[in-house]
PDB file of C-alpha atoms in Angstrom:
ATOM      1  CA  GLN A 743      -0.367 -26.025 -30.631  1.00 92.00           C
ATOM      2  CA  PRO A 744      -0.537 -23.848 -27.799  1.00 95.00           C
ATOM      3  CA  PRO A 745       2.593 -23.630 -25.397  1.00 96.00           C
ATOM      4  CA  GLN A 746       2.777 -25.177 -22.336  1.00 96.00           C
ATOM      5  CA  LEU A 747       2.433 -22.663 -19.742  1.00 96.00           C
ATOM      6  CA  THR A 748       3.435 -23.184 -16.236  1.00 96.00           C
ATOM      7  CA  VAL A 749       2.633 -20.642 -13.555  1.00 97.00           C
ATOM      8  CA  ASN A 750       4.710 -21.991 -10.414  1.00 97.00           C
ATOM      9  CA  SER A 751       4.291 -18.316  -8.451  1.00 97.00           C
ATOM     10  CA  PRO A 752       1.952 -16.773  -7.574  1.00 98.00           C
ATOM     11  CA  VAL A 753       0.618 -20.177  -6.292  1.00 97.00           C
ATOM     12  CA  GLN A 754      -3.342 -20.586  -6.338  1.00 97.00           C
ATOM     13  CA  ASP A 755      -5.195 -19.358  -3.158  1.00 96.00           C
ATOM     14  CA  GLU A 756      -1.949 -18.836  -1.280  1.00 96.00           C
ATOM     15  CA  LEU A 757      -1.509 -15.741   1.493  1.00 96.00           C
ATOM     16  CA  TYR A 758       1.236 -13.637   1.230  1.00 96.00           C
ATOM     17  CA  THR A 759       2.898 -11.095   3.604  1.00 94.00           C
ATOM     18  CA  SER A 760       4.508  -9.171   1.355  1.00 95.00           C
ATOM     19  CA  SER A 761       3.797  -6.976  -1.579  1.00 94.00           C
ATOM     20  CA  SER A 762       6.706  -8.153  -3.659  1.00 97.00           C
ATOM     21  CA  ILE A 763       5.563 -11.720  -4.948  1.00 97.00           C
ATOM     22  CA  LEU A 764       8.205 -13.727  -7.203  1.00 97.00           C
ATOM     23  CA  MET A 765       6.781 -14.386 -10.291  1.00 97.00           C
ATOM     24  CA  ASP A 766       7.943 -17.398 -11.648  1.00 98.00           C
ATOM     25  CA  ILE A 767       7.101 -18.783 -15.239  1.00 97.00           C
ATOM     26  CA  ASP A 768       7.786 -21.489 -17.426  1.00 97.00           C
ATOM     27  CA  VAL A 769       7.118 -22.329 -20.959  1.00 97.00           C
ATOM     28  CA  ASN A 770       7.864 -25.132 -23.259  1.00 97.00           C
ATOM     29  CA  GLU A 771       8.407 -22.827 -26.330  1.00 96.00           C
ATOM     30  CA  LYS A 772       9.504 -19.242 -26.940  1.00 96.00           C
ATOM     31  CA  SER A 773       6.983 -17.193 -26.420  1.00 97.00           C
ATOM     32  CA  ASN A 774       5.051 -13.719 -25.502  1.00 97.00           C
ATOM     33  CA  ILE A 775       3.775 -13.471 -21.446  1.00 97.00           C
ATOM     34  CA  PHE A 776       1.514 -11.568 -20.444  1.00 97.00           C
ATOM     35  CA  TYR A 777      -0.819 -10.600 -17.450  1.00 97.00           C
ATOM     36  CA  TYR A 778      -4.399  -9.386 -17.047  1.00 97.00           C
ATOM     37  CA  ASP A 779      -5.790  -8.330 -13.393  1.00 96.00           C
ATOM     38  CA  ASN A 780      -9.619  -9.673 -13.732  1.00 97.00           C
ATOM     39  CA  LEU A 781     -10.454  -7.317 -10.957  1.00 94.00           C
ATOM     40  CA  ASN A 782      -8.880  -3.908 -12.078  1.00 89.00           C
ATOM     41  CA  GLY A 783      -7.072  -4.715 -15.193  1.00 83.00           C
ATOM     42  CA  ILE A 784      -7.204  -1.816 -18.314  1.00 87.00           C
ATOM     43  CA  SER A 785      -4.886  -3.640 -20.519  1.00 93.00           C
ATOM     44  CA  TRP A 786      -2.502  -6.981 -20.279  1.00 96.00           C
ATOM     45  CA  LYS A 787       1.023  -6.324 -18.398  1.00 96.00           C
ATOM     46  CA  GLN A 788       3.910  -7.713 -20.246  1.00 95.00           C
ATOM     47  CA  VAL A 789       5.921 -10.109 -18.500  1.00 96.00           C
ATOM     48  CA  CYS A 790       8.429 -10.906 -21.168  1.00 96.00           C
ATOM     49  CA  ILE A 791       8.932 -11.126 -24.850  1.00 96.00           C
ATOM     50  CA  GLY A 792      10.776 -14.185 -26.655  1.00 96.00           C
ATOM     51  CA  CYS A 793      11.060 -16.310 -23.145  1.00 96.00           C
ATOM     52  CA  PHE A 794      11.053 -19.736 -22.403  1.00 96.00           C
ATOM     53  CA  GLU A 795      11.239 -18.618 -18.294  1.00 96.00           C
ATOM     54  CA  TYR A 796      10.439 -15.544 -16.502  1.00 97.00           C
ATOM     55  CA  SER A 797      11.458 -15.326 -12.736  1.00 97.00           C
ATOM     56  CA  MET A 798      11.212 -12.202 -10.950  1.00 97.00           C
ATOM     57  CA  LEU A 799       9.971 -10.354  -7.847  1.00 97.00           C
ATOM     58  CA  ARG A 800       6.411  -8.209  -9.503  1.00 96.00           C
ATOM     59  CA  THR A 801       4.678  -5.824  -6.678  1.00 95.00           C
ATOM     60  CA  PHE A 802       0.848  -6.171  -6.532  1.00 95.00           C
ATOM     61  CA  LYS A 803      -1.924  -4.534  -4.409  1.00 93.00           C
ATOM     62  CA  GLU A 804      -2.903  -5.623  -0.771  1.00 91.00           C
ATOM     63  CA  GLY A 805      -6.380  -7.766  -0.721  1.00 90.00           C
ATOM     64  CA  PHE A 806      -7.757 -10.383  -2.884  1.00 93.00           C
ATOM     65  CA  ASN A 807      -5.663 -10.555  -6.493  1.00 96.00           C
ATOM     66  CA  ASP A 808      -7.118 -12.650  -9.478  1.00 97.00           C
ATOM     67  CA  LEU A 809      -5.111 -12.566 -12.239  1.00 97.00           C
ATOM     68  CA  THR A 810      -4.910 -14.552 -15.689  1.00 97.00           C
ATOM     69  CA  PHE A 811      -1.287 -15.299 -17.367  1.00 97.00           C
ATOM     70  CA  LYS A 812      -1.224 -15.347 -21.206  1.00 97.00           C
ATOM     71  CA  ALA A 813       1.929 -17.064 -23.356  1.00 97.00           C
ATOM     72  CA  SER A 814       1.264 -16.676 -26.851  1.00 97.00           C
ATOM     73  CA  ASP A 815       3.715 -18.374 -29.425  1.00 95.00           C
ATOM     74  CA  VAL A 816       5.398 -16.594 -33.082  1.00 93.00           C
ATOM     75  CA  LEU A 817       2.261 -18.486 -34.776  1.00 94.00           C
ATOM     76  CA  GLY A 818       0.208 -16.917 -32.379  1.00 94.00           C
ATOM     77  CA  ASN A 819      -1.421 -20.267 -30.840  1.00 96.00           C
ATOM     78  CA  THR A 820      -2.378 -18.841 -27.190  1.00 97.00           C
ATOM     79  CA  ALA A 821      -2.195 -20.715 -23.651  1.00 97.00           C
ATOM     80  CA  TYR A 822      -4.070 -18.959 -20.672  1.00 97.00           C
ATOM     81  CA  TYR A 823      -3.640 -19.863 -16.686  1.00 97.00           C
ATOM     82  CA  ASN A 824      -5.969 -18.675 -14.419  1.00 97.00           C
ATOM     83  CA  VAL A 825      -4.237 -17.721 -10.510  1.00 98.00           C
ATOM     84  CA  SER A 826      -6.112 -15.991  -7.904  1.00 97.00           C
ATOM     85  CA  PHE A 827      -4.188 -15.094  -3.991  1.00 97.00           C
ATOM     86  CA  TYR A 828      -4.370 -12.890  -1.040  1.00 95.00           C
ATOM     87  CA  VAL A 829      -1.938 -10.517  -0.430  1.00 95.00           C
ATOM     88  CA  ASP A 830      -1.537  -9.118   3.736  1.00 94.00           C
ATOM     89  CA  SER A 831       1.606  -7.057   3.977  1.00 93.00           C
ATOM     90  CA  LYS A 832       0.433  -4.225   6.468  1.00 92.00           C
ATOM     91  CA  LYS A 833      -0.770  -4.271  10.099  1.00 94.00           C
ATOM     92  CA  PRO A 834      -4.385  -3.685  11.049  1.00 95.00           C
ATOM     93  CA  LYS A 835      -4.991  -0.185  12.815  1.00 96.00           C
ATOM     94  CA  ILE A 836      -7.130   0.802  15.450  1.00 97.00           C
ATOM     95  CA  ARG A 837      -7.539   4.255  14.551  1.00 96.00           C
ATOM     96  CA  ASN A 838     -10.584   4.903  17.745  1.00 95.00           C
ATOM     97  CA  VAL A 839     -13.272   3.765  19.800  1.00 95.00           C
ATOM     98  CA  GLU A 840     -15.872   5.690  21.289  1.00 93.00           C
ATOM     99  CA  PRO A 841     -16.652   5.912  24.212  1.00 91.00           C
ATOM    100  CA  ARG A 842     -14.008   7.802  25.174  1.00 84.00           C
ATOM    101  CA  ARG A 843     -14.677   8.456  29.198  1.00 78.00           C
ATOM    102  CA  GLY A 844     -17.629   8.663  31.176  1.00 73.00           C
ATOM    103  CA  PHE A 845     -21.222   6.618  31.107  1.00 73.00           C
ATOM    104  CA  ALA A 846     -20.875   3.607  28.877  1.00 68.00           C
ATOM    105  CA  PRO A 847     -23.780   2.983  27.260  1.00 75.00           C
ATOM    106  CA  ASP A 848     -24.768  -0.499  25.590  1.00 84.00           C
ATOM    107  CA  SER A 849     -23.275   0.553  22.344  1.00 90.00           C
ATOM    108  CA  PHE A 850     -19.610   0.723  21.701  1.00 94.00           C
ATOM    109  CA  LYS A 851     -17.562   2.069  18.192  1.00 95.00           C
ATOM    110  CA  VAL A 852     -14.490   1.465  16.680  1.00 97.00           C
ATOM    111  CA  TYR A 853     -12.780   2.798  13.501  1.00 97.00           C
ATOM    112  CA  PHE A 854     -10.060   0.713  11.926  1.00 97.00           C
ATOM    113  CA  SER A 855      -7.509   0.237   9.093  1.00 95.00           C
ATOM    114  CA  GLU A 856      -7.190  -3.410   7.387  1.00 93.00           C
ATOM    115  CA  LYS A 857      -8.019  -4.243   3.839  1.00 89.00           C
ATOM    116  CA  ASN A 858      -8.264  -8.214   4.955  1.00 91.00           C
ATOM    117  CA  PRO A 859     -10.234  -8.006   8.516  1.00 94.00           C
ATOM    118  CA  LYS A 860     -10.755 -11.502   9.700  1.00 95.00           C
ATOM    119  CA  SER A 861     -11.849 -10.792  13.001  1.00 97.00           C
ATOM    120  CA  LEU A 862     -12.908  -8.281  15.392  1.00 97.00           C
ATOM    121  CA  LYS A 863     -13.548  -8.616  18.797  1.00 98.00           C
ATOM    122  CA  LEU A 864     -14.908  -6.548  22.286  1.00 97.00           C
ATOM    123  CA  TYR A 865     -13.499  -7.154  25.361  1.00 96.00           C
ATOM    124  CA  TYR A 866     -15.204  -5.398  28.519  1.00 94.00           C
ATOM    125  CA  GLY A 867     -15.532  -5.540  32.296  1.00 93.00           C
ATOM    126  CA  ASN A 868     -14.115  -5.126  35.391  1.00 93.00           C
ATOM    127  CA  TYR A 869     -11.987  -7.444  37.896  1.00 92.00           C
ATOM    128  CA  LEU A 870     -14.960  -7.574  40.054  1.00 90.00           C
ATOM    129  CA  ARG A 871     -18.005  -9.088  37.688  1.00 91.00           C
ATOM    130  CA  GLY A 872     -15.096 -10.792  35.331  1.00 92.00           C
ATOM    131  CA  TYR A 873     -14.107  -9.344  31.601  1.00 94.00           C
ATOM    132  CA  THR A 874     -16.817 -10.679  28.364  1.00 94.00           C
ATOM    133  CA  GLU A 875     -15.871 -11.209  25.008  1.00 95.00           C
ATOM    134  CA  LYS A 876     -18.153 -10.118  22.346  1.00 96.00           C
ATOM    135  CA  GLU A 877     -17.312 -11.439  18.463  1.00 97.00           C
ATOM    136  CA  VAL A 878     -17.998  -8.281  16.131  1.00 97.00           C
ATOM    137  CA  ASP A 879     -19.721  -9.384  12.973  1.00 96.00           C
ATOM    138  CA  ILE A 880     -17.822  -7.670  10.492  1.00 96.00           C
ATOM    139  CA  ASN A 881     -20.282  -8.189   7.696  1.00 95.00           C
ATOM    140  CA  GLU A 882     -23.312  -7.062   9.687  1.00 96.00           C
ATOM    141  CA  GLU A 883     -21.973  -4.391  12.404  1.00 96.00           C
ATOM    142  CA  CYS A 884     -19.324  -2.844   9.947  1.00 96.00           C
ATOM    143  CA  TYR A 885     -19.363  -0.726   7.162  1.00 95.00           C
ATOM    144  CA  LYS A 886     -16.307   0.677   4.817  1.00 92.00           C
ATOM    145  CA  ASP A 887     -15.772   4.387   4.303  1.00 91.00           C
ATOM    146  CA  LYS A 888     -13.020   5.933   2.315  1.00 86.00           C
ATOM    147  CA  GLY A 889     -11.146   2.665   2.729  1.00 82.00           C
ATOM    148  CA  LYS A 890     -11.426   3.168   7.029  1.00 93.00           C
ATOM    149  CA  TYR A 891     -14.030   0.635   8.582  1.00 97.00           C
ATOM    150  CA  ILE A 892     -16.461   1.858  10.986  1.00 97.00           C
ATOM    151  CA  CYS A 893     -18.465  -0.640  13.532  1.00 97.00           C
ATOM    152  CA  ASP A 894     -20.903  -0.203  15.973  1.00 95.00           C
ATOM    153  CA  THR A 895     -21.912  -2.818  18.597  1.00 95.00           C
ATOM    154  CA  ASN A 896     -24.141  -3.223  21.116  1.00 94.00           C
ATOM    155  CA  VAL A 897     -23.714  -5.105  24.496  1.00 94.00           C
ATOM    156  CA  ASP A 898     -25.416  -5.429  27.579  1.00 92.00           C
ATOM    157  CA  VAL A 899     -23.467  -3.844  30.284  1.00 90.00           C
ATOM    158  CA  SER A 900     -26.501  -3.723  32.749  1.00 89.00           C
ATOM    159  CA  ASP A 901     -24.424  -6.528  34.850  1.00 89.00           C
ATOM    160  CA  TYR A 902     -21.838  -3.776  35.407  1.00 89.00           C
ATOM    161  CA  ASP A 903     -24.276  -1.061  36.193  1.00 87.00           C
ATOM    162  CA  GLY A 904     -23.194   1.467  39.103  1.00 87.00           C
ATOM    163  CA  GLN A 905     -19.275   0.229  38.588  1.00 89.00           C
ATOM    164  CA  PHE A 906     -16.576   0.980  36.343  1.00 90.00           C
ATOM    165  CA  ILE A 907     -15.709  -0.904  33.669  1.00 92.00           C
ATOM    166  CA  ASN A 908     -12.473  -1.298  31.110  1.00 92.00           C
ATOM    167  CA  TYR A 909     -13.060  -2.298  27.473  1.00 94.00           C
ATOM    168  CA  TRP A 910     -11.092  -2.349  24.505  1.00 96.00           C
ATOM    169  CA  PHE A 911     -11.269  -3.857  20.550  1.00 97.00           C
ATOM    170  CA  ASN A 912      -8.481  -6.104  19.211  1.00 97.00           C
ATOM    171  CA  ILE A 913      -9.048  -6.463  15.171  1.00 97.00           C
ATOM    172  CA  THR A 914      -6.879  -9.431  13.523  1.00 96.00           C
ATOM    173  CA  ASP A 915      -6.410  -9.619   9.764  1.00 94.00           C
ATOM    174  CA  ILE A 916      -6.025 -12.992   7.437  1.00 93.00           C
ATOM    175  CA  ALA A 917      -2.370 -13.149   8.038  1.00 92.00           C
ATOM    176  CA  GLY A 918      -2.808 -13.204  11.910  1.00 93.00           C
ATOM    177  CA  ASN A 919      -1.621  -9.572  12.663  1.00 94.00           C
ATOM    178  CA  SER A 920      -3.640  -8.094  15.367  1.00 96.00           C
ATOM    179  CA  ASP A 921      -3.799  -4.762  17.075  1.00 97.00           C
ATOM    180  CA  LYS A 922      -5.966  -3.569  20.308  1.00 96.00           C
ATOM    181  CA  ASN A 923      -6.313  -0.315  21.542  1.00 95.00           C
ATOM    182  CA  LYS A 924      -5.456   0.756  25.078  1.00 94.00           C
ATOM    183  CA  PRO A 925      -7.663  -0.440  27.756  1.00 92.00           C
ATOM    184  CA  ILE A 926     -10.405   2.670  28.127  1.00 91.00           C
TER     185      ILE A 926
END
């Protein structure tokens, strides 16, 4: 019979706000335990040899993680356990916005760094006419270049023709962390 493998942590579909996560594993018989990164793995990584339990912090990459755990007893019987989870330990960062000054066409651009973006909003307007919010579609209006997102969105600013306006972007990640640029 293969060993009974129980992975208490990391927890399936959990969102971790630290890249150091408790790896807590139990087996019902002396086993060799390994894990494999299903997204970026090259080989199985050793957790422990000849153990009944393991409980220590391990560091995982930012973003989505998909792991397979393997426990093999002394006779070679093997049990597997899959778990996937998210790590979002870094806050988003808006790097740049356009236009910086002068005439504001209907096109606004933002550059930001974030592995797990959830929402991006553009706020624009003035106190005279009021402010408007636009949800930017990250999947459609953004692309990734060298680990950074570049987003270009269009809005109708004709209601503000001949007036000064302010605008800013606000990016929020899956952990609820956000960043916004200084109003331009």
